[in-house]
Amino acid sequence: MRLIPLYDIIILPDVTFYFKKEIVEEWQTSDLKEGEEIVFAILKSEIEPQKAEVSDICEIGVKAVVDIVDAERDIKICTKERVNIFNCTKTENGLFEAEIETRHETVDITEDEENERFEKIKSEYLKFIQQYQWGLWARSFMLHWKNINELCCSMSGYFVITPEEKYKIVEIDSKKERFEHIETIAYEFMEMAKVHNEAEDEQQKANESIYRESALKKQIDILQKQLDEMHPENISDVRMFQKKIEESGMNEQALKEAEKILNRMKHEGQDGHEYGMLYDYLDFVTSLNWKKQDTNEIDLDKADEVLNKDHYGLKKVKNRIIQQLAVMALNKKQSGSILLFVGPPGTGKTSIGQSIAEALGRKYVRISLGGIRDEAEIRGHRRTYIGAMPGRIMEGIKQSGTSNPVMVLDEVDKLVRDFSGDPGSALLEVLDPEQNFSFTDHYMNVPYDLSDVFFICTANSLDTIPEPLLNRMEVISFSGYTAVDKFNIAKKHLVPKAMKMAGLKKNQIKITDAAIKKIISDYTAEAGVRGLKKRIDDVMRYAAVKVVKGEENLSVKPEMLHEYLGRRGIIREDVPKQAVPGIVTGLAWTEAGGEILYIETKKVKGQGKVIITGQLGDVMRESVEIALTIVRGMFPEETKDIEKQDIHIHVPEGAVPKDGPSAGITIVTALTSLFTKKKVDPHIAMTGEVSLRGYVMPIGGLTEKLMAATRAGVKKVFIPDKNKEDLEDVPDEVKEKLEIVSIKKITDVLSDLGLK
């Protein structure tokens, strides 16, 4: 018997079907004849009937009879009873043949009960389809349903059930059980459709609300833009920041963060408690220049002219700066080491940064780091804190208005490290070219590119700068100015500026060269010119009073300085005229420049004690112990009674703390002079660290020390042999006034002085 497989519908007994021509050709049943018996069987899986094999066909099917085959090849089929299928085969042309036997079913429901329950389901379906546009067409079709089997077969293509569940309907032998199973599937279908429709309605309403809100917002934006153009002074904060963000050129991360904060600001409203904080953040990040600046062509001749115009001397420093600018000119970008200018106050470390900015045509920013103890001052505060602020670096960038300013970090040696944090470590990322292209300030919480910033650091001393930070910088030393340097600086720069500040004209006052030199010698004692500037300003202010009272053509002479500036401001330590055994002239370095000091020694009867006064630090106290050991070893006869004597070593001025190893050779010489009772000419000074082996080791600050020697009237200076190369940095006028002798061993000094 012909077998026709089905995969998308269910065929049950007592059902009439009408098949169109297209389906007939698909099933390859165009040769069916009226009265022919066939079997319908469900496939075990959802595959096309043409691709089915015998193993895919279920064992229970439904027998049917071909009732009518019309001229259009449309077919009417009436199903009969259920049958068991066996000996199924597939022919060469792809058709199935099988043997069947009737499968009996249990009739355990009355016809009246079945009709009553069927009519109820049918009524529910008729109500259900009223909500659909196709309901009118479906109603006429559903009215022809005669039983539950026809309902199931007609709707089986819509039921969401698997092939196994479809087959189960056919497989059930109990008529009542099959009815109840179909009834459950039918009601589930309607409920699922209702839930789906309700969900679609809710989604539609939500979408309509969203679309309406979006349309209203767009309309408001259009109207707001028109109002902003008509009245730019009344532009709203949100619109203002939106416009700034669009024009800022921020990187991707910064743009996302700014848009997120802007959205929060919109929802917060002006009355929100976080509105002010959000406003401040957006105001800051949109004020920064995020765009890469075009690099100006670097003119080395112009740079050299600017440096010479603004600063006298400093030849070595200027040459190093020109080298840095040359490297930048070749690379067309910021490159080279971070420069660290180290030297006494008032020597032009900070102001030379302004000259570099002028030479490069860039903005200049100065940030003072002195006394900073909290690393948040560098990296900024996190916005979770009340009163959070960006760090000084990003504040400087904002202040400059560009992304490539010349930034001077002043007084990096005065950073404080304590429990609050380590600001020196925070500077590592700022000054490291390998990291600062993505510097992240805690307040901003987004990276900013600092690689185009020309960083310059300044310090008075290297001692307190952390080693990792110092390694990232190239040290350029600023020596103190000589008297000639100070005179020229005063003539070319300080006097004209002071006159301008005081409102004086050239024909109203003249300060003589002799007066300037006297101010330098008697009223200033620093290595730089800051104190000199103050004294000249004092002179100009005093002169301004006289001019206002009617005096003209003032001429300031040396003898008039007592009237203008008061009594002599500086009492210098001059070299004594007479030599005394046990007293030797030494040289010291301070942050304010070089100074001379005297090592004074004296011995009295006692118990072998060593008394040290003058506020000496641990290093100088150790130098005293080393010197005593060396002298006792070199002069055993002269020091044989040392246990019966007390030795007092004093370094004036007693109120000023002193420390450092460079007084070692001076202490040895002073003790040798004391024990040998031989005098040392006070016009001879010396500096150098000593070792127990008798060697004189190199020291720092040679230039400043030699300048101090010339000011005090010293004629001859002993320096360590390894410091000879440093003489290149010493001004010629200083070297011309001194006899400089290099020494390798302690005995070289003692022999030269006739002490050994």
JSON list of N, CA and C in Angstrom, two decimals, residues 228-292:
[
{"chain": "A", "resi": 228, "resn": "ASP", "atom": "N", "xyz": [20.31, 79.41, 21.65]},
{"chain": "A", "resi": 228, "resn": "ASP", "atom": "CA", "xyz": [21.71, 79.68, 21.97]},
{"chain": "A", "resi": 228, "resn": "ASP", "atom": "C", "xyz": [22.34, 80.61, 20.93]},
{"chain": "A", "resi": 229, "resn": "GLU", "atom": "N", "xyz": [21.99, 80.40, 19.67]},
{"chain": "A", "resi": 229, "resn": "GLU", "atom": "CA", "xyz": [22.52, 81.26, 18.62]},
{"chain": "A", "resi": 229, "resn": "GLU", "atom": "C", "xyz": [21.98, 82.68, 18.73]},
{"chain": "A", "resi": 230, "resn": "MET", "atom": "N", "xyz": [20.71, 82.79, 19.15]},
{"chain": "A", "resi": 230, "resn": "MET", "atom": "CA", "xyz": [20.10, 84.11, 19.31]},
{"chain": "A", "resi": 230, "resn": "MET", "atom": "C", "xyz": [20.60, 84.82, 20.56]},
{"chain": "A", "resi": 231, "resn": "HIS", "atom": "N", "xyz": [20.83, 84.07, 21.64]},
{"chain": "A", "resi": 231, "resn": "HIS", "atom": "CA", "xyz": [21.28, 84.65, 22.91]},
{"chain": "A", "resi": 231, "resn": "HIS", "atom": "C", "xyz": [22.45, 83.82, 23.47]},
{"chain": "A", "resi": 232, "resn": "PRO", "atom": "N", "xyz": [23.65, 83.97, 22.91]},
{"chain": "A", "resi": 232, "resn": "PRO", "atom": "CA", "xyz": [24.79, 83.16, 23.37]},
{"chain": "A", "resi": 232, "resn": "PRO", "atom": "C", "xyz": [25.16, 83.40, 24.83]},
{"chain": "A", "resi": 233, "resn": "GLU", "atom": "N", "xyz": [24.77, 84.56, 25.37]},
{"chain": "A", "resi": 233, "resn": "GLU", "atom": "CA", "xyz": [25.10, 84.83, 26.77]},
{"chain": "A", "resi": 233, "resn": "GLU", "atom": "C", "xyz": [24.25, 84.00, 27.73]},
{"chain": "A", "resi": 234, "resn": "ASN", "atom": "N", "xyz": [23.16, 83.43, 27.26]},
{"chain": "A", "resi": 234, "resn": "ASN", "atom": "CA", "xyz": [22.26, 82.65, 28.13]},
{"chain": "A", "resi": 234, "resn": "ASN", "atom": "C", "xyz": [22.34, 81.15, 27.85]},
{"chain": "A", "resi": 235, "resn": "ILE", "atom": "N", "xyz": [23.42, 80.71, 27.21]},
{"chain": "A", "resi": 235, "resn": "ILE", "atom": "CA", "xyz": [23.53, 79.30, 26.86]},
{"chain": "A", "resi": 235, "resn": "ILE", "atom": "C", "xyz": [23.53, 78.44, 28.13]},
{"chain": "A", "resi": 236, "resn": "SER", "atom": "N", "xyz": [22.87, 77.31, 28.09]},
{"chain": "A", "resi": 236, "resn": "SER", "atom": "CA", "xyz": [22.77, 76.44, 29.26]},
{"chain": "A", "resi": 236, "resn": "SER", "atom": "C", "xyz": [24.11, 75.75, 29.51]},
{"chain": "A", "resi": 237, "resn": "ASP", "atom": "N", "xyz": [24.31, 75.32, 30.76]},
{"chain": "A", "resi": 237, "resn": "ASP", "atom": "CA", "xyz": [25.56, 74.64, 31.13]},
{"chain": "A", "resi": 237, "resn": "ASP", "atom": "C", "xyz": [25.75, 73.37, 30.32]},
{"chain": "A", "resi": 238, "resn": "VAL", "atom": "N", "xyz": [24.69, 72.58, 30.20]},
{"chain": "A", "resi": 238, "resn": "VAL", "atom": "CA", "xyz": [24.78, 71.30, 29.49]},
{"chain": "A", "resi": 238, "resn": "VAL", "atom": "C", "xyz": [25.14, 71.53, 28.04]},
{"chain": "A", "resi": 239, "resn": "ARG", "atom": "N", "xyz": [24.46, 72.47, 27.41]},
{"chain": "A", "resi": 239, "resn": "ARG", "atom": "CA", "xyz": [24.74, 72.77, 26.00]},
{"chain": "A", "resi": 239, "resn": "ARG", "atom": "C", "xyz": [26.15, 73.33, 25.84]},
{"chain": "A", "resi": 240, "resn": "MET", "atom": "N", "xyz": [26.57, 74.17, 26.79]},
{"chain": "A", "resi": 240, "resn": "MET", "atom": "CA", "xyz": [27.91, 74.75, 26.72]},
{"chain": "A", "resi": 240, "resn": "MET", "atom": "C", "xyz": [28.98, 73.67, 26.77]},
{"chain": "A", "resi": 241, "resn": "PHE", "atom": "N", "xyz": [28.84, 72.75, 27.74]},
{"chain": "A", "resi": 241, "resn": "PHE", "atom": "CA", "xyz": [29.83, 71.68, 27.86]},
{"chain": "A", "resi": 241, "resn": "PHE", "atom": "C", "xyz": [29.75, 70.70, 26.70]},
{"chain": "A", "resi": 242, "resn": "GLN", "atom": "N", "xyz": [28.56, 70.46, 26.20]},
{"chain": "A", "resi": 242, "resn": "GLN", "atom": "CA", "xyz": [28.41, 69.58, 25.05]},
{"chain": "A", "resi": 242, "resn": "GLN", "atom": "C", "xyz": [29.18, 70.14, 23.86]},
{"chain": "A", "resi": 243, "resn": "LYS", "atom": "N", "xyz": [29.05, 71.45, 23.67]},
{"chain": "A", "resi": 243, "resn": "LYS", "atom": "CA", "xyz": [29.76, 72.10, 22.58]},
{"chain": "A", "resi": 243, "resn": "LYS", "atom": "C", "xyz": [31.27, 72.06, 22.80]},
{"chain": "A", "resi": 244, "resn": "LYS", "atom": "N", "xyz": [31.70, 72.30, 24.05]},
{"chain": "A", "resi": 244, "resn": "LYS", "atom": "CA", "xyz": [33.13, 72.27, 24.36]},
{"chain": "A", "resi": 244, "resn": "LYS", "atom": "C", "xyz": [33.73, 70.88, 24.15]},
{"chain": "A", "resi": 245, "resn": "ILE", "atom": "N", "xyz": [32.98, 69.86, 24.56]},
{"chain": "A", "resi": 245, "resn": "ILE", "atom": "CA", "xyz": [33.47, 68.48, 24.40]},
{"chain": "A", "resi": 245, "resn": "ILE", "atom": "C", "xyz": [33.64, 68.14, 22.93]},
{"chain": "A", "resi": 246, "resn": "GLU", "atom": "N", "xyz": [32.68, 68.56, 22.11]},
{"chain": "A", "resi": 246, "resn": "GLU", "atom": "CA", "xyz": [32.74, 68.28, 20.68]},
{"chain": "A", "resi": 246, "resn": "GLU", "atom": "C", "xyz": [33.95, 68.95, 20.03]},
{"chain": "A", "resi": 247, "resn": "GLU", "atom": "N", "xyz": [34.32, 70.13, 20.53]},
{"chain": "A", "resi": 247, "resn": "GLU", "atom": "CA", "xyz": [35.41, 70.89, 19.91]},
{"chain": "A", "resi": 247, "resn": "GLU", "atom": "C", "xyz": [36.76, 70.64, 20.58]},
{"chain": "A", "resi": 248, "resn": "SER", "atom": "N", "xyz": [36.80, 69.86, 21.66]},
{"chain": "A", "resi": 248, "resn": "SER", "atom": "CA", "xyz": [38.02, 69.73, 22.47]},
{"chain": "A", "resi": 248, "resn": "SER", "atom": "C", "xyz": [39.11, 68.89, 21.82]},
{"chain": "A", "resi": 249, "resn": "GLY", "atom": "N", "xyz": [38.72, 67.91, 21.02]},
{"chain": "A", "resi": 249, "resn": "GLY", "atom": "CA", "xyz": [39.72, 67.00, 20.45]},
{"chain": "A", "resi": 249, "resn": "GLY", "atom": "C", "xyz": [40.25, 65.99, 21.44]},
{"chain": "A", "resi": 250, "resn": "MET", "atom": "N", "xyz": [39.44, 65.62, 22.45]},
{"chain": "A", "resi": 250, "resn": "MET", "atom": "CA", "xyz": [39.86, 64.67, 23.48]},
{"chain": "A", "resi": 250, "resn": "MET", "atom": "C", "xyz": [40.17, 63.30, 22.88]},
{"chain": "A", "resi": 251, "resn": "ASN", "atom": "N", "xyz": [41.02, 62.54, 23.59]},
{"chain": "A", "resi": 251, "resn": "ASN", "atom": "CA", "xyz": [41.24, 61.16, 23.19]},
{"chain": "A", "resi": 251, "resn": "ASN", "atom": "C", "xyz": [40.00, 60.33, 23.55]},
{"chain": "A", "resi": 252, "resn": "GLU", "atom": "N", "xyz": [39.97, 59.10, 23.08]},
{"chain": "A", "resi": 252, "resn": "GLU", "atom": "CA", "xyz": [38.76, 58.27, 23.20]},
{"chain": "A", "resi": 252, "resn": "GLU", "atom": "C", "xyz": [38.34, 58.07, 24.66]},
{"chain": "A", "resi": 253, "resn": "GLN", "atom": "N", "xyz": [39.31, 57.77, 25.54]},
{"chain": "A", "resi": 253, "resn": "GLN", "atom": "CA", "xyz": [38.97, 57.53, 26.94]},
{"chain": "A", "resi": 253, "resn": "GLN", "atom": "C", "xyz": [38.44, 58.78, 27.61]},
{"chain": "A", "resi": 254, "resn": "ALA", "atom": "N", "xyz": [39.08, 59.92, 27.34]},
{"chain": "A", "resi": 254, "resn": "ALA", "atom": "CA", "xyz": [38.62, 61.18, 27.93]},
{"chain": "A", "resi": 254, "resn": "ALA", "atom": "C", "xyz": [37.24, 61.55, 27.41]},
{"chain": "A", "resi": 255, "resn": "LEU", "atom": "N", "xyz": [36.99, 61.30, 26.14]},
{"chain": "A", "resi": 255, "resn": "LEU", "atom": "CA", "xyz": [35.68, 61.62, 25.55]},
{"chain": "A", "resi": 255, "resn": "LEU", "atom": "C", "xyz": [34.58, 60.81, 26.21]},
{"chain": "A", "resi": 256, "resn": "LYS", "atom": "N", "xyz": [34.82, 59.51, 26.41]},
{"chain": "A", "resi": 256, "resn": "LYS", "atom": "CA", "xyz": [33.82, 58.66, 27.06]},
{"chain": "A", "resi": 256, "resn": "LYS", "atom": "C", "xyz": [33.53, 59.13, 28.48]},
{"chain": "A", "resi": 257, "resn": "GLU", "atom": "N", "xyz": [34.61, 59.47, 29.23]},
{"chain": "A", "resi": 257, "resn": "GLU", "atom": "CA", "xyz": [34.43, 59.93, 30.61]},
{"chain": "A", "resi": 257, "resn": "GLU", "atom": "C", "xyz": [33.68, 61.25, 30.65]},
{"chain": "A", "resi": 258, "resn": "ALA", "atom": "N", "xyz": [34.02, 62.17, 29.75]},
{"chain": "A", "resi": 258, "resn": "ALA", "atom": "CA", "xyz": [33.35, 63.47, 29.74]},
{"chain": "A", "resi": 258, "resn": "ALA", "atom": "C", "xyz": [31.87, 63.32, 29.38]},
{"chain": "A", "resi": 259, "resn": "GLU", "atom": "N", "xyz": [31.56, 62.46, 28.42]},
{"chain": "A", "resi": 259, "resn": "GLU", "atom": "CA", "xyz": [30.16, 62.26, 28.04]},
{"chain": "A", "resi": 259, "resn": "GLU", "atom": "C", "xyz": [29.38, 61.59, 29.17]},
{"chain": "A", "resi": 260, "resn": "LYS", "atom": "N", "xyz": [30.04, 60.68, 29.89]},
{"chain": "A", "resi": 260, "resn": "LYS", "atom": "CA", "xyz": [29.38, 60.04, 31.03]},
{"chain": "A", "resi": 260, "resn": "LYS", "atom": "C", "xyz": [29.06, 61.07, 32.11]},
{"chain": "A", "resi": 261, "resn": "ILE", "atom": "N", "xyz": [30.02, 61.94, 32.42]},
{"chain": "A", "resi": 261, "resn": "ILE", "atom": "CA", "xyz": [29.79, 62.98, 33.43]},
{"chain": "A", "resi": 261, "resn": "ILE", "atom": "C", "xyz": [28.72, 63.97, 32.96]},
{"chain": "A", "resi": 262, "resn": "LEU", "atom": "N", "xyz": [28.71, 64.27, 31.66]},
{"chain": "A", "resi": 262, "resn": "LEU", "atom": "CA", "xyz": [27.70, 65.19, 31.12]},
{"chain": "A", "resi": 262, "resn": "LEU", "atom": "C", "xyz": [26.30, 64.60, 31.26]},
{"chain": "A", "resi": 263, "resn": "ASN", "atom": "N", "xyz": [26.16, 63.29, 31.00]},
{"chain": "A", "resi": 263, "resn": "ASN", "atom": "CA", "xyz": [24.86, 62.64, 31.17]},
{"chain": "A", "resi": 263, "resn": "ASN", "atom": "C", "xyz": [24.42, 62.67, 32.63]},
{"chain": "A", "resi": 264, "resn": "ARG", "atom": "N", "xyz": [25.36, 62.43, 33.54]},
{"chain": "A", "resi": 264, "resn": "ARG", "atom": "CA", "xyz": [25.03, 62.53, 34.97]},
{"chain": "A", "resi": 264, "resn": "ARG", "atom": "C", "xyz": [24.58, 63.94, 35.33]},
{"chain": "A", "resi": 265, "resn": "MET", "atom": "N", "xyz": [25.23, 64.90, 34.73]},
{"chain": "A", "resi": 265, "resn": "MET", "atom": "CA", "xyz": [24.90, 66.30, 35.00]},
{"chain": "A", "resi": 265, "resn": "MET", "atom": "C", "xyz": [23.49, 66.62, 34.49]},
{"chain": "A", "resi": 266, "resn": "LYS", "atom": "N", "xyz": [23.12, 66.05, 33.33]},
{"chain": "A", "resi": 266, "resn": "LYS", "atom": "CA", "xyz": [21.76, 66.26, 32.81]},
{"chain": "A", "resi": 266, "resn": "LYS", "atom": "C", "xyz": [20.72, 65.72, 33.76]},
{"chain": "A", "resi": 267, "resn": "HIS", "atom": "N", "xyz": [20.94, 64.47, 34.23]},
{"chain": "A", "resi": 267, "resn": "HIS", "atom": "CA", "xyz": [19.97, 63.83, 35.11]},
{"chain": "A", "resi": 267, "resn": "HIS", "atom": "C", "xyz": [19.96, 64.48, 36.50]},
{"chain": "A", "resi": 268, "resn": "GLU", "atom": "N", "xyz": [21.11, 64.98, 36.93]},
{"chain": "A", "resi": 268, "resn": "GLU", "atom": "CA", "xyz": [21.21, 65.55, 38.27]},
{"chain": "A", "resi": 268, "resn": "GLU", "atom": "C", "xyz": [20.41, 66.84, 38.38]},
{"chain": "A", "resi": 269, "resn": "GLY", "atom": "N", "xyz": [20.48, 67.68, 37.34]},
{"chain": "A", "resi": 269, "resn": "GLY", "atom": "CA", "xyz": [19.79, 68.96, 37.40]},
{"chain": "A", "resi": 269, "resn": "GLY", "atom": "C", "xyz": [20.55, 69.97, 38.25]},
{"chain": "A", "resi": 270, "resn": "GLN", "atom": "N", "xyz": [20.28, 71.24, 38.06]},
{"chain": "A", "resi": 270, "resn": "GLN", "atom": "CA", "xyz": [21.02, 72.29, 38.76]},
{"chain": "A", "resi": 270, "resn": "GLN", "atom": "C", "xyz": [20.81, 72.27, 40.27]},
{"chain": "A", "resi": 271, "resn": "ASP", "atom": "N", "xyz": [19.72, 71.66, 40.72]},
{"chain": "A", "resi": 271, "resn": "ASP", "atom": "CA", "xyz": [19.45, 71.60, 42.16]},
{"chain": "A", "resi": 271, "resn": "ASP", "atom": "C", "xyz": [20.07, 70.37, 42.82]},
{"chain": "A", "resi": 272, "resn": "GLY", "atom": "N", "xyz": [20.67, 69.48, 42.04]},
{"chain": "A", "resi": 272, "resn": "GLY", "atom": "CA", "xyz": [21.27, 68.27, 42.59]},
{"chain": "A", "resi": 272, "resn": "GLY", "atom": "C", "xyz": [22.50, 68.58, 43.42]},
{"chain": "A", "resi": 273, "resn": "HIS", "atom": "N", "xyz": [22.76, 67.76, 44.46]},
{"chain": "A", "resi": 273, "resn": "HIS", "atom": "CA", "xyz": [23.88, 68.04, 45.36]},
{"chain": "A", "resi": 273, "resn": "HIS", "atom": "C", "xyz": [25.23, 67.77, 44.70]},
{"chain": "A", "resi": 274, "resn": "GLU", "atom": "N", "xyz": [25.28, 67.00, 43.60]},
{"chain": "A", "resi": 274, "resn": "GLU", "atom": "CA", "xyz": [26.54, 66.72, 42.92]},
{"chain": "A", "resi": 274, "resn": "GLU", "atom": "C", "xyz": [26.75, 67.61, 41.70]},
{"chain": "A", "resi": 275, "resn": "TYR", "atom": "N", "xyz": [25.80, 68.48, 41.43]},
{"chain": "A", "resi": 275, "resn": "TYR", "atom": "CA", "xyz": [25.87, 69.29, 40.21]},
{"chain": "A", "resi": 275, "resn": "TYR", "atom": "C", "xyz": [27.15, 70.14, 40.18]},
{"chain": "A", "resi": 276, "resn": "GLY", "atom": "N", "xyz": [27.48, 70.76, 41.30]},
{"chain": "A", "resi": 276, "resn": "GLY", "atom": "CA", "xyz": [28.67, 71.61, 41.36]},
{"chain": "A", "resi": 276, "resn": "GLY", "atom": "C", "xyz": [29.94, 70.84, 41.08]},
{"chain": "A", "resi": 277, "resn": "MET", "atom": "N", "xyz": [30.05, 69.64, 41.66]},
{"chain": "A", "resi": 277, "resn": "MET", "atom": "CA", "xyz": [31.24, 68.83, 41.44]},
{"chain": "A", "resi": 277, "resn": "MET", "atom": "C", "xyz": [31.36, 68.40, 39.98]},
{"chain": "A", "resi": 278, "resn": "LEU", "atom": "N", "xyz": [30.23, 68.01, 39.37]},
{"chain": "A", "resi": 278, "resn": "LEU", "atom": "CA", "xyz": [30.24, 67.61, 37.97]},
{"chain": "A", "resi": 278, "resn": "LEU", "atom": "C", "xyz": [30.58, 68.79, 37.07]},
{"chain": "A", "resi": 279, "resn": "TYR", "atom": "N", "xyz": [30.06, 69.97, 37.44]},
{"chain": "A", "resi": 279, "resn": "TYR", "atom": "CA", "xyz": [30.33, 71.19, 36.65]},
{"chain": "A", "resi": 279, "resn": "TYR", "atom": "C", "xyz": [31.84, 71.50, 36.69]},
{"chain": "A", "resi": 280, "resn": "ASP", "atom": "N", "xyz": [32.42, 71.44, 37.89]},
{"chain": "A", "resi": 280, "resn": "ASP", "atom": "CA", "xyz": [33.84, 71.76, 38.04]},
{"chain": "A", "resi": 280, "resn": "ASP", "atom": "C", "xyz": [34.71, 70.80, 37.23]},
{"chain": "A", "resi": 281, "resn": "TYR", "atom": "N", "xyz": [34.33, 69.52, 37.23]},
{"chain": "A", "resi": 281, "resn": "TYR", "atom": "CA", "xyz": [35.12, 68.52, 36.49]},
{"chain": "A", "resi": 281, "resn": "TYR", "atom": "C", "xyz": [35.07, 68.83, 34.99]},
{"chain": "A", "resi": 282, "resn": "LEU", "atom": "N", "xyz": [33.87, 69.02, 34.46]},
{"chain": "A", "resi": 282, "resn": "LEU", "atom": "CA", "xyz": [33.75, 69.28, 33.02]},
{"chain": "A", "resi": 282, "resn": "LEU", "atom": "C", "xyz": [34.41, 70.60, 32.65]},
{"chain": "A", "resi": 283, "resn": "ASP", "atom": "N", "xyz": [34.30, 71.58, 33.53]},
{"chain": "A", "resi": 283, "resn": "ASP", "atom": "CA", "xyz": [34.94, 72.87, 33.26]},
{"chain": "A", "resi": 283, "resn": "ASP", "atom": "C", "xyz": [36.46, 72.70, 33.17]},
{"chain": "A", "resi": 284, "resn": "PHE", "atom": "N", "xyz": [37.01, 71.82, 34.01]},
{"chain": "A", "resi": 284, "resn": "PHE", "atom": "CA", "xyz": [38.47, 71.62, 34.00]},
{"chain": "A", "resi": 284, "resn": "PHE", "atom": "C", "xyz": [38.91, 70.87, 32.74]},
{"chain": "A", "resi": 285, "resn": "VAL", "atom": "N", "xyz": [38.30, 69.71, 32.47]},
{"chain": "A", "resi": 285, "resn": "VAL", "atom": "CA", "xyz": [38.77, 68.89, 31.36]},
{"chain": "A", "resi": 285, "resn": "VAL", "atom": "C", "xyz": [38.53, 69.55, 30.01]},
{"chain": "A", "resi": 286, "resn": "THR", "atom": "N", "xyz": [37.48, 70.36, 29.90]},
{"chain": "A", "resi": 286, "resn": "THR", "atom": "CA", "xyz": [37.24, 71.04, 28.63]},
{"chain": "A", "resi": 286, "resn": "THR", "atom": "C", "xyz": [38.11, 72.29, 28.48]},
{"chain": "A", "resi": 287, "resn": "SER", "atom": "N", "xyz": [38.71, 72.73, 29.57]},
{"chain": "A", "resi": 287, "resn": "SER", "atom": "CA", "xyz": [39.62, 73.88, 29.50]},
{"chain": "A", "resi": 287, "resn": "SER", "atom": "C", "xyz": [41.02, 73.47, 29.07]},
{"chain": "A", "resi": 288, "resn": "LEU", "atom": "N", "xyz": [41.33, 72.18, 29.15]},
{"chain": "A", "resi": 288, "resn": "LEU", "atom": "CA", "xyz": [42.64, 71.69, 28.74]},
{"chain": "A", "resi": 288, "resn": "LEU", "atom": "C", "xyz": [42.74, 71.68, 27.21]},
{"chain": "A", "resi": 289, "resn": "ASN", "atom": "N", "xyz": [43.94, 71.84, 26.73]},
{"chain": "A", "resi": 289, "resn": "ASN", "atom": "CA", "xyz": [44.19, 71.73, 25.29]},
{"chain": "A", "resi": 289, "resn": "ASN", "atom": "C", "xyz": [44.59, 70.29, 24.98]},
{"chain": "A", "resi": 290, "resn": "TRP", "atom": "N", "xyz": [43.70, 69.55, 24.33]},
{"chain": "A", "resi": 290, "resn": "TRP", "atom": "CA", "xyz": [43.93, 68.13, 24.05]},
{"chain": "A", "resi": 290, "resn": "TRP", "atom": "C", "xyz": [44.58, 67.91, 22.69]},
{"chain": "A", "resi": 291, "resn": "LYS", "atom": "N", "xyz": [44.63, 68.94, 21.89]},
{"chain": "A", "resi": 291, "resn": "LYS", "atom": "CA", "xyz": [45.13, 68.77, 20.53]},
{"chain": "A", "resi": 291, "resn": "LYS", "atom": "C", "xyz": [46.64, 68.93, 20.49]},
{"chain": "A", "resi": 292, "resn": "LYS", "atom": "N", "xyz": [47.28, 68.19, 19.59]},
{"chain": "A", "resi": 292, "resn": "LYS", "atom": "CA", "xyz": [48.71, 68.31, 19.39]},
{"chain": "A", "resi": 292, "resn": "LYS", "atom": "C", "xyz": [49.02, 69.68, 18.79]}
]
